[in-house]
Amino acid sequence: MLKRRTYTCGLDAALDIMGGKWKALVLWELIDGPLRFGELRRRVAGISERVLILQLRELEKCGLLHRELYHQVPPKVEYSLTGFGQSLIKAMTPLGEWGERHQATIEALERGD
Amino acid sequence: MLKRRTYTCGLDAALDIMGGKWKALVLWELIDGPLRFGELRRRVAGISERVLILQLRELEKCGLLHRELYHQVPPKVEYSLTGFGQSLIKAMTPLGEWGERHQATIEALERGD
DNA sequence: GGTCCCCCTTACAAAAATGTCGGTACCCGG
DNA sequence: CCGGGTACCGACATTTTTGTAAGGGGGACC
């Protein structure tokens, strides 16, 4: 969760809210519309069920995404971006594009093995 | 350090290279030109000497910044962005602006106390 | 009845990130 | 000789993040 209540700059605040290994990836998957828990789980490669839940909870608490529970059997839960979340996605897009442009370069870097 | 050699998308790669609590902040400070170790240490509020060194080493290894050692006494070391680093900064700018716009909102969120 | 799917939850464990403290080498000025 | 400033290293401790395993309640399918 968020740890500070003051930040030295906007970037600092942004990284606190969407930093970490998974949050941005989760948000990213929701660009094209709502997804169910299971769909998210399958799309975000490598994430464990538990961690996905934790990330979703935090993103929800921060107002970046919305959780809609359908009282059905079997249960259905849909996650979608809020307006706030969408604005964040837009702000992250250039970073994503940068990463895409340089992905090969980055993958070629020596690991800290 | 970098942990993977393949990424699911550009954002994934970007976050791996500049994610974490400090890297982006360090890069950010270098926007306006080179800084010495001590200057960086003073500007990046809250970072410890050791952690700053670790971050600088990693950023250097990734080719995002350049370390220039002046053989003087007392020693002088200057850190500056490489072209690669500058391109990353540019890609992070919208995120920084987003954070700035929403900084008050973010600070007002409940902490996980 | 057994088993599957769904969306979680809890207890526990490992790994990664971050922090603290002390020390090094150099020279200078007092 | 003592202390100050610079840039850094190493051992260690703590905190944070991420992961693993197991279970649960409610149908549905065979």
mmCIF file of C-alpha atoms (C1' of nucleotides) in Angstrom:
data_model
loop_
_atom_site.group_PDB
_atom_site.id
_atom_site.type_symbol
_atom_site.label_atom_id
_atom_site.label_comp_id
_atom_site.label_asym_id
_atom_site.label_seq_id
_atom_site.Cartn_x
_atom_site.Cartn_y
_atom_site.Cartn_z
ATOM 1 C CA MET A 1 0.000 0.000 0.000
ATOM 2 C CA LEU A 2 0.871 3.648 -0.101
ATOM 3 C CA LYS A 3 3.464 4.499 2.431
ATOM 4 C CA ARG A 4 3.831 8.216 2.428
ATOM 5 C CA ARG A 5 1.586 11.177 2.751
ATOM 6 C CA THR A 6 3.940 13.639 1.165
ATOM 7 C CA TYR A 7 5.936 13.366 -2.002
ATOM 8 C CA THR A 8 8.870 15.273 -3.343
ATOM 9 C CA CYS A 9 7.414 15.477 -6.822
ATOM 10 C CA GLY A 10 4.670 14.147 -9.028
ATOM 11 C CA LEU A 11 6.739 11.268 -10.276
ATOM 12 C CA ASP A 12 7.313 10.215 -6.708
ATOM 13 C CA ALA A 13 3.584 10.098 -6.077
ATOM 14 C CA ALA A 14 2.844 8.324 -9.325
ATOM 15 C CA LEU A 15 5.393 5.621 -8.639
ATOM 16 C CA ASP A 16 4.035 5.077 -5.190
ATOM 17 C CA ILE A 17 0.574 4.418 -6.523
ATOM 18 C CA MET A 18 1.397 2.281 -9.527
ATOM 19 C CA GLY A 19 4.859 0.987 -8.723
ATOM 20 C CA GLY A 20 5.764 -2.572 -7.990
ATOM 21 C CA LYS A 21 6.013 -5.609 -10.121
ATOM 22 C CA TRP A 22 2.381 -6.016 -11.091
ATOM 23 C CA LYS A 23 0.123 -2.995 -10.694
ATOM 24 C CA ALA A 24 0.894 -1.365 -13.995
ATOM 25 C CA LEU A 25 0.533 -4.663 -15.835
ATOM 26 C CA VAL A 26 -2.852 -5.266 -14.289
ATOM 27 C CA LEU A 27 -4.074 -1.806 -15.209
ATOM 28 C CA TRP A 28 -2.700 -2.281 -18.687
ATOM 29 C CA GLU A 29 -4.792 -5.370 -19.272
ATOM 30 C CA LEU A 30 -7.910 -3.423 -18.500
ATOM 31 C CA ILE A 31 -7.411 -0.859 -21.234
ATOM 32 C CA ASP A 32 -9.845 -2.515 -23.585
ATOM 33 C CA GLY A 33 -12.585 -2.955 -21.051
ATOM 34 C CA PRO A 34 -13.577 -4.864 -17.938
ATOM 35 C CA LEU A 35 -12.243 -8.304 -17.229
ATOM 36 C CA ARG A 36 -13.203 -11.008 -14.797
ATOM 37 C CA PHE A 37 -10.848 -12.184 -12.131
ATOM 38 C CA GLY A 38 -10.043 -15.410 -13.910
ATOM 39 C CA GLU A 39 -9.379 -13.639 -17.189
ATOM 40 C CA LEU A 40 -6.975 -11.255 -15.527
ATOM 41 C CA ARG A 41 -5.249 -14.144 -13.875
ATOM 42 C CA ARG A 42 -4.682 -15.849 -17.182
ATOM 43 C CA ARG A 43 -3.543 -12.694 -18.955
ATOM 44 C CA VAL A 44 -1.070 -11.411 -16.425
ATOM 45 C CA ALA A 45 1.463 -14.142 -17.006
ATOM 46 C CA GLY A 46 3.179 -15.445 -13.942
ATOM 47 C CA ILE A 47 1.117 -13.769 -11.272
ATOM 48 C CA SER A 48 -0.228 -15.936 -8.495
ATOM 49 C CA GLU A 49 -3.823 -15.867 -7.454
ATOM 50 C CA ARG A 50 -3.087 -14.398 -4.083
ATOM 51 C CA VAL A 51 -0.853 -11.647 -5.338
ATOM 52 C CA LEU A 52 -3.341 -10.676 -8.009
ATOM 53 C CA ILE A 53 -5.997 -10.287 -5.364
ATOM 54 C CA LEU A 54 -3.727 -8.129 -3.247
ATOM 55 C CA GLN A 55 -2.901 -5.908 -6.181
ATOM 56 C CA LEU A 56 -6.540 -5.578 -7.171
ATOM 57 C CA ARG A 57 -7.503 -4.630 -3.643
ATOM 58 C CA GLU A 58 -4.898 -1.931 -3.473
ATOM 59 C CA LEU A 59 -5.729 -0.530 -6.871
ATOM 60 C CA GLU A 60 -9.341 -0.453 -5.842
ATOM 61 C CA LYS A 61 -8.535 1.350 -2.599
ATOM 62 C CA CYS A 62 -6.625 3.956 -4.551
ATOM 63 C CA GLY A 63 -9.624 4.541 -6.760
ATOM 64 C CA LEU A 64 -7.886 3.355 -9.900
ATOM 65 C CA LEU A 65 -10.219 0.516 -10.596
ATOM 66 C CA HIS A 66 -13.709 -0.579 -9.871
ATOM 67 C CA ARG A 67 -14.880 -3.944 -8.660
ATOM 68 C CA GLU A 68 -18.305 -5.081 -9.691
ATOM 69 C CA LEU A 69 -19.688 -8.158 -8.035
ATOM 70 C CA TYR A 70 -22.486 -10.005 -9.769
ATOM 71 C CA HIS A 71 -24.441 -12.144 -7.381
ATOM 72 C CA GLN A 72 -24.522 -15.223 -9.487
ATOM 73 C CA VAL A 73 -23.570 -18.786 -9.185
ATOM 74 C CA PRO A 74 -20.813 -19.366 -9.984
ATOM 75 C CA PRO A 75 -19.749 -15.940 -8.751
ATOM 76 C CA LYS A 76 -18.737 -13.335 -11.274
ATOM 77 C CA VAL A 77 -16.572 -10.349 -10.533
ATOM 78 C CA GLU A 78 -15.575 -7.764 -13.059
ATOM 79 C CA TYR A 79 -12.765 -5.298 -12.723
ATOM 80 C CA SER A 80 -12.667 -2.121 -14.752
ATOM 81 C CA LEU A 81 -10.732 1.117 -14.842
ATOM 82 C CA THR A 82 -12.219 4.158 -13.208
ATOM 83 C CA GLY A 83 -11.788 7.544 -14.811
ATOM 84 C CA PHE A 84 -8.836 8.071 -12.523
ATOM 85 C CA GLY A 85 -7.367 4.782 -13.652
ATOM 86 C CA GLN A 86 -7.867 5.676 -17.287
ATOM 87 C CA SER A 87 -6.054 8.944 -16.818
ATOM 88 C CA LEU A 88 -3.165 7.055 -15.282
ATOM 89 C CA ILE A 89 -3.062 4.612 -18.159
ATOM 90 C CA LYS A 90 -2.842 7.507 -20.569
ATOM 91 C CA ALA A 91 0.058 8.924 -18.605
ATOM 92 C CA MET A 92 1.820 5.575 -18.643
ATOM 93 C CA THR A 93 1.430 5.064 -22.357
ATOM 94 C CA PRO A 94 4.586 6.919 -23.423
ATOM 95 C CA LEU A 95 6.559 4.859 -20.964
ATOM 96 C CA GLY A 96 5.068 1.722 -22.436
ATOM 97 C CA GLU A 97 5.980 2.863 -25.911
ATOM 98 C CA TRP A 98 9.492 3.661 -24.810
ATOM 99 C CA GLY A 99 9.794 0.189 -23.362
ATOM 100 C CA GLU A 100 8.532 -1.316 -26.546
ATOM 101 C CA ARG A 101 11.030 0.598 -28.640
ATOM 102 C CA HIS A 102 13.892 -0.467 -26.419
ATOM 103 C CA GLN A 103 12.682 -3.873 -25.361
ATOM 104 C CA ALA A 104 15.325 -5.732 -27.349
ATOM 105 C CA THR A 105 18.059 -3.524 -25.899
ATOM 106 C CA ILE A 106 16.812 -4.081 -22.400
ATOM 107 C CA GLU A 107 16.562 -7.820 -22.835
ATOM 108 C CA ALA A 108 20.124 -7.861 -24.104
ATOM 109 C CA LEU A 109 21.474 -6.194 -20.961
ATOM 110 C CA GLU A 110 23.481 -8.334 -18.620
ATOM 111 C CA ARG A 111 21.528 -9.690 -15.749
ATOM 112 C CA GLY A 112 22.740 -9.441 -12.183
ATOM 113 C CA ASP A 113 23.330 -13.176 -12.109
ATOM 114 C CA MET B 1 18.951 -5.556 -10.997
ATOM 115 C CA LEU B 2 17.074 -6.719 -14.020
ATOM 116 C CA LYS B 3 15.560 -10.076 -13.448
ATOM 117 C CA ARG B 4 14.083 -11.186 -16.709
ATOM 118 C CA ARG B 5 15.226 -11.553 -20.260
ATOM 119 C CA THR B 6 11.796 -11.511 -21.775
ATOM 120 C CA TYR B 7 8.909 -9.196 -21.164
ATOM 121 C CA THR B 8 5.248 -9.421 -21.925
ATOM 122 C CA CYS B 9 5.095 -5.841 -23.144
ATOM 123 C CA GLY B 10 7.024 -2.616 -23.303
ATOM 124 C CA LEU B 11 5.653 -1.353 -20.032
ATOM 125 C CA ASP B 12 6.888 -4.502 -18.384
ATOM 126 C CA ALA B 13 10.394 -3.871 -19.670
ATOM 127 C CA ALA B 14 10.321 -0.194 -18.762
ATOM 128 C CA LEU B 15 9.239 -0.896 -15.219
ATOM 129 C CA ASP B 16 11.938 -3.465 -14.803
ATOM 130 C CA ILE B 17 14.617 -0.982 -15.734
ATOM 131 C CA MET B 18 13.373 2.079 -13.872
ATOM 132 C CA GLY B 19 11.073 0.623 -11.266
ATOM 133 C CA GLY B 20 11.680 0.603 -7.562
ATOM 134 C CA LYS B 21 11.592 3.279 -4.984
ATOM 135 C CA TRP B 22 14.501 5.397 -6.162
ATOM 136 C CA LYS B 23 15.679 4.951 -9.729
ATOM 137 C CA ALA B 24 13.215 7.270 -11.364
ATOM 138 C CA LEU B 25 13.839 9.931 -8.740
ATOM 139 C CA VAL B 26 17.558 9.753 -9.293
ATOM 140 C CA LEU B 27 17.181 10.073 -13.047
ATOM 141 C CA TRP B 28 14.763 12.923 -12.530
ATOM 142 C CA GLU B 29 17.317 14.949 -10.597
ATOM 143 C CA LEU B 30 19.719 14.717 -13.483
ATOM 144 C CA ILE B 31 17.408 16.359 -15.991
ATOM 145 C CA ASP B 32 19.119 19.717 -15.727
ATOM 146 C CA GLY B 33 22.624 18.389 -16.044
ATOM 147 C CA PRO B 34 25.295 16.382 -14.250
ATOM 148 C CA LEU B 35 25.483 16.225 -10.506
ATOM 149 C CA ARG B 36 28.100 15.020 -8.085
ATOM 150 C CA PHE B 37 27.462 12.161 -5.743
ATOM 151 C CA GLY B 38 27.030 14.392 -2.723
ATOM 152 C CA GLU B 39 24.640 16.697 -4.540
ATOM 153 C CA LEU B 40 22.471 13.788 -5.572
ATOM 154 C CA ARG B 41 22.497 12.502 -2.037
ATOM 155 C CA ARG B 42 21.226 15.815 -0.727
ATOM 156 C CA ARG B 43 18.593 16.223 -3.406
ATOM 157 C CA VAL B 44 17.045 12.782 -3.289
ATOM 158 C CA ALA B 45 15.453 13.240 0.101
ATOM 159 C CA GLY B 46 15.581 10.267 2.367
ATOM 160 C CA ILE B 47 17.890 8.028 0.404
ATOM 161 C CA SER B 48 20.802 6.503 2.226
ATOM 162 C CA GLU B 49 24.332 6.670 0.926
ATOM 163 C CA ARG B 50 24.585 2.976 0.311
ATOM 164 C CA VAL B 51 21.284 2.687 -1.491
ATOM 165 C CA LEU B 52 22.107 5.645 -3.689
ATOM 166 C CA ILE B 53 25.331 3.959 -4.703
ATOM 167 C CA LEU B 54 23.525 0.737 -5.533
ATOM 168 C CA GLN B 55 20.969 2.569 -7.620
ATOM 169 C CA LEU B 56 23.627 4.526 -9.454
ATOM 170 C CA ARG B 57 25.568 1.365 -10.237
ATOM 171 C CA GLU B 58 22.518 -0.328 -11.664
ATOM 172 C CA LEU B 59 21.480 2.653 -13.702
ATOM 173 C CA GLU B 60 24.988 2.835 -15.051
ATOM 174 C CA LYS B 61 24.998 -0.847 -15.947
ATOM 175 C CA CYS B 62 21.759 -0.373 -17.831
ATOM 176 C CA GLY B 63 23.316 2.436 -19.828
ATOM 177 C CA LEU B 64 20.954 5.053 -18.486
ATOM 178 C CA LEU B 65 23.597 7.198 -16.898
ATOM 179 C CA HIS B 66 27.239 7.942 -17.163
ATOM 180 C CA ARG B 67 29.782 8.122 -14.386
ATOM 181 C CA GLU B 68 32.702 10.455 -14.799
ATOM 182 C CA LEU B 69 35.503 10.196 -12.308
ATOM 183 C CA TYR B 70 37.812 13.159 -11.901
ATOM 184 C CA HIS B 71 41.123 12.161 -10.419
ATOM 185 C CA GLN B 72 41.306 14.834 -7.813
ATOM 186 C CA VAL B 73 41.706 15.143 -4.142
ATOM 187 C CA PRO B 74 39.216 15.128 -2.643
ATOM 188 C CA PRO B 75 37.636 12.817 -5.225
ATOM 189 C CA LYS B 76 34.998 14.173 -7.562
ATOM 190 C CA VAL B 77 32.507 12.046 -9.434
ATOM 191 C CA GLU B 78 29.849 13.346 -11.742
ATOM 192 C CA TYR B 79 26.786 11.504 -12.870
ATOM 193 C CA SER B 80 24.903 12.471 -15.997
ATOM 194 C CA LEU B 81 22.178 11.072 -18.211
ATOM 195 C CA THR B 82 23.157 9.237 -21.354
ATOM 196 C CA GLY B 83 21.090 9.640 -24.493
ATOM 197 C CA PHE B 84 19.269 6.488 -23.511
ATOM 198 C CA GLY B 85 18.601 7.935 -20.090
ATOM 199 C CA GLN B 86 17.308 11.166 -21.583
ATOM 200 C CA SER B 87 14.907 9.284 -23.797
ATOM 201 C CA LEU B 88 13.605 7.482 -20.753
ATOM 202 C CA ILE B 89 13.150 10.721 -18.871
ATOM 203 C CA LYS B 90 11.104 12.071 -21.728
ATOM 204 C CA ALA B 91 8.913 8.976 -21.644
ATOM 205 C CA MET B 92 8.429 9.368 -17.892
ATOM 206 C CA THR B 93 7.454 13.000 -18.080
ATOM 207 C CA PRO B 94 3.722 12.464 -18.682
ATOM 208 C CA LEU B 95 3.641 10.163 -15.691
ATOM 209 C CA GLY B 96 5.347 12.818 -13.618
ATOM 210 C CA GLU B 97 2.831 15.393 -14.749
ATOM 211 C CA TRP B 98 -0.023 13.067 -13.948
ATOM 212 C CA GLY B 99 1.394 12.578 -10.481
ATOM 213 C CA GLU B 100 1.706 16.283 -10.031
ATOM 214 C CA ARG B 101 -1.880 16.899 -11.079
ATOM 215 C CA HIS B 102 -3.149 14.258 -8.689
ATOM 216 C CA GLN B 103 -0.615 14.593 -5.925
ATOM 217 C CA ALA B 104 -3.099 16.071 -3.464
ATOM 218 C CA THR B 105 -5.583 13.308 -4.214
ATOM 219 C CA ILE B 106 -2.980 10.652 -3.719
ATOM 220 C CA GLU B 107 -1.752 12.137 -0.482
ATOM 221 C CA ALA B 108 -5.303 12.201 0.786
ATOM 222 C CA LEU B 109 -5.802 8.468 0.239
ATOM 223 C CA GLU B 110 -5.963 6.297 3.288
ATOM 224 C CA ARG B 111 -2.749 4.640 4.161
ATOM 225 C CA GLY B 112 -2.555 0.942 4.977
ATOM 226 C CA ASP B 113 -1.747 1.769 8.599
ATOM 227 C "C1'" DG C 1 -20.830 -39.219 -4.933
ATOM 228 C "C1'" DG C 2 -16.829 -37.259 -6.977
ATOM 229 C "C1'" DT C 3 -14.994 -33.610 -9.241
ATOM 230 C "C1'" DC C 4 -14.787 -29.319 -11.485
ATOM 231 C "C1'" DC C 5 -15.017 -24.134 -11.787
ATOM 232 C "C1'" DC C 6 -15.116 -19.594 -9.580
ATOM 233 C "C1'" DC C 7 -13.309 -16.056 -6.362
ATOM 234 C "C1'" DC C 8 -11.481 -15.678 -2.899
ATOM 235 C "C1'" DT C 9 -9.081 -16.443 2.303
ATOM 236 C "C1'" DT C 10 -5.662 -17.787 5.729
ATOM 237 C "C1'" DA C 11 -1.212 -19.310 7.409
ATOM 238 C "C1'" DC C 12 3.200 -19.656 6.248
ATOM 239 C "C1'" DA C 13 7.775 -19.037 3.664
ATOM 240 C "C1'" DA C 14 11.092 -17.160 0.644
ATOM 241 C "C1'" DA C 15 13.152 -13.545 -1.708
ATOM 242 C "C1'" DA C 16 14.085 -8.875 -2.696
ATOM 243 C "C1'" DA C 17 14.583 -4.214 -1.404
ATOM 244 C "C1'" DT C 18 16.064 -1.037 1.722
ATOM 245 C "C1'" DG C 19 18.492 0.652 5.836
ATOM 246 C "C1'" DT C 20 22.287 1.071 9.587
ATOM 247 C "C1'" DC C 21 26.804 1.140 11.004
ATOM 248 C "C1'" DG C 22 31.422 1.088 10.585
ATOM 249 C "C1'" DG C 23 35.526 1.488 7.938
ATOM 250 C "C1'" DT C 24 38.846 2.888 3.762
ATOM 251 C "C1'" DA C 25 41.839 6.228 1.072
ATOM 252 C "C1'" DC C 26 43.226 10.604 0.030
ATOM 253 C "C1'" DC C 27 44.861 15.278 1.283
ATOM 254 C "C1'" DC C 28 44.302 19.649 3.814
ATOM 255 C "C1'" DG C 29 44.182 22.862 7.523
ATOM 256 C "C1'" DG C 30 45.011 23.724 12.341
ATOM 257 C "C1'" DC D 1 48.240 14.311 15.331
ATOM 258 C "C1'" DC D 2 43.235 15.276 14.984
ATOM 259 C "C1'" DG D 3 39.414 16.173 12.523
ATOM 260 C "C1'" DG D 4 37.054 17.389 8.150
ATOM 261 C "C1'" DG D 5 35.418 16.528 3.507
ATOM 262 C "C1'" DT D 6 34.690 13.236 -0.593
ATOM 263 C "C1'" DA D 7 33.144 8.868 -2.611
ATOM 264 C "C1'" DC D 8 32.667 4.512 -1.606
ATOM 265 C "C1'" DC D 9 32.685 -0.715 0.305
ATOM 266 C "C1'" DG D 10 31.235 -4.595 3.328
ATOM 267 C "C1'" DA D 11 28.771 -7.058 6.939
ATOM 268 C "C1'" DC D 12 24.659 -7.165 8.863
ATOM 269 C "C1'" DA D 13 19.583 -6.276 10.200
ATOM 270 C "C1'" DT D 14 15.162 -5.060 9.046
ATOM 271 C "C1'" DT D 15 11.267 -4.187 6.216
ATOM 272 C "C1'" DT D 16 8.594 -4.952 2.179
ATOM 273 C "C1'" DT D 17 7.245 -7.610 -1.458
ATOM 274 C "C1'" DT D 18 6.201 -11.656 -3.563
ATOM 275 C "C1'" DG D 19 5.264 -16.535 -3.537
ATOM 276 C "C1'" DT D 20 3.320 -21.375 -2.148
ATOM 277 C "C1'" DA D 21 0.028 -24.494 -0.272
ATOM 278 C "C1'" DA D 22 -4.172 -25.453 1.396
ATOM 279 C "C1'" DG D 23 -9.048 -24.786 2.110
ATOM 280 C "C1'" DG D 24 -14.129 -23.067 1.488
ATOM 281 C "C1'" DG D 25 -18.873 -22.411 -0.238
ATOM 282 C "C1'" DG D 26 -21.859 -22.863 -3.864
ATOM 283 C "C1'" DG D 27 -23.686 -24.900 -7.666
ATOM 284 C "C1'" DA D 28 -22.961 -27.831 -12.213
ATOM 285 C "C1'" DC D 29 -21.582 -31.820 -14.822
ATOM 286 C "C1'" DC D 30 -21.020 -37.034 -15.167
#
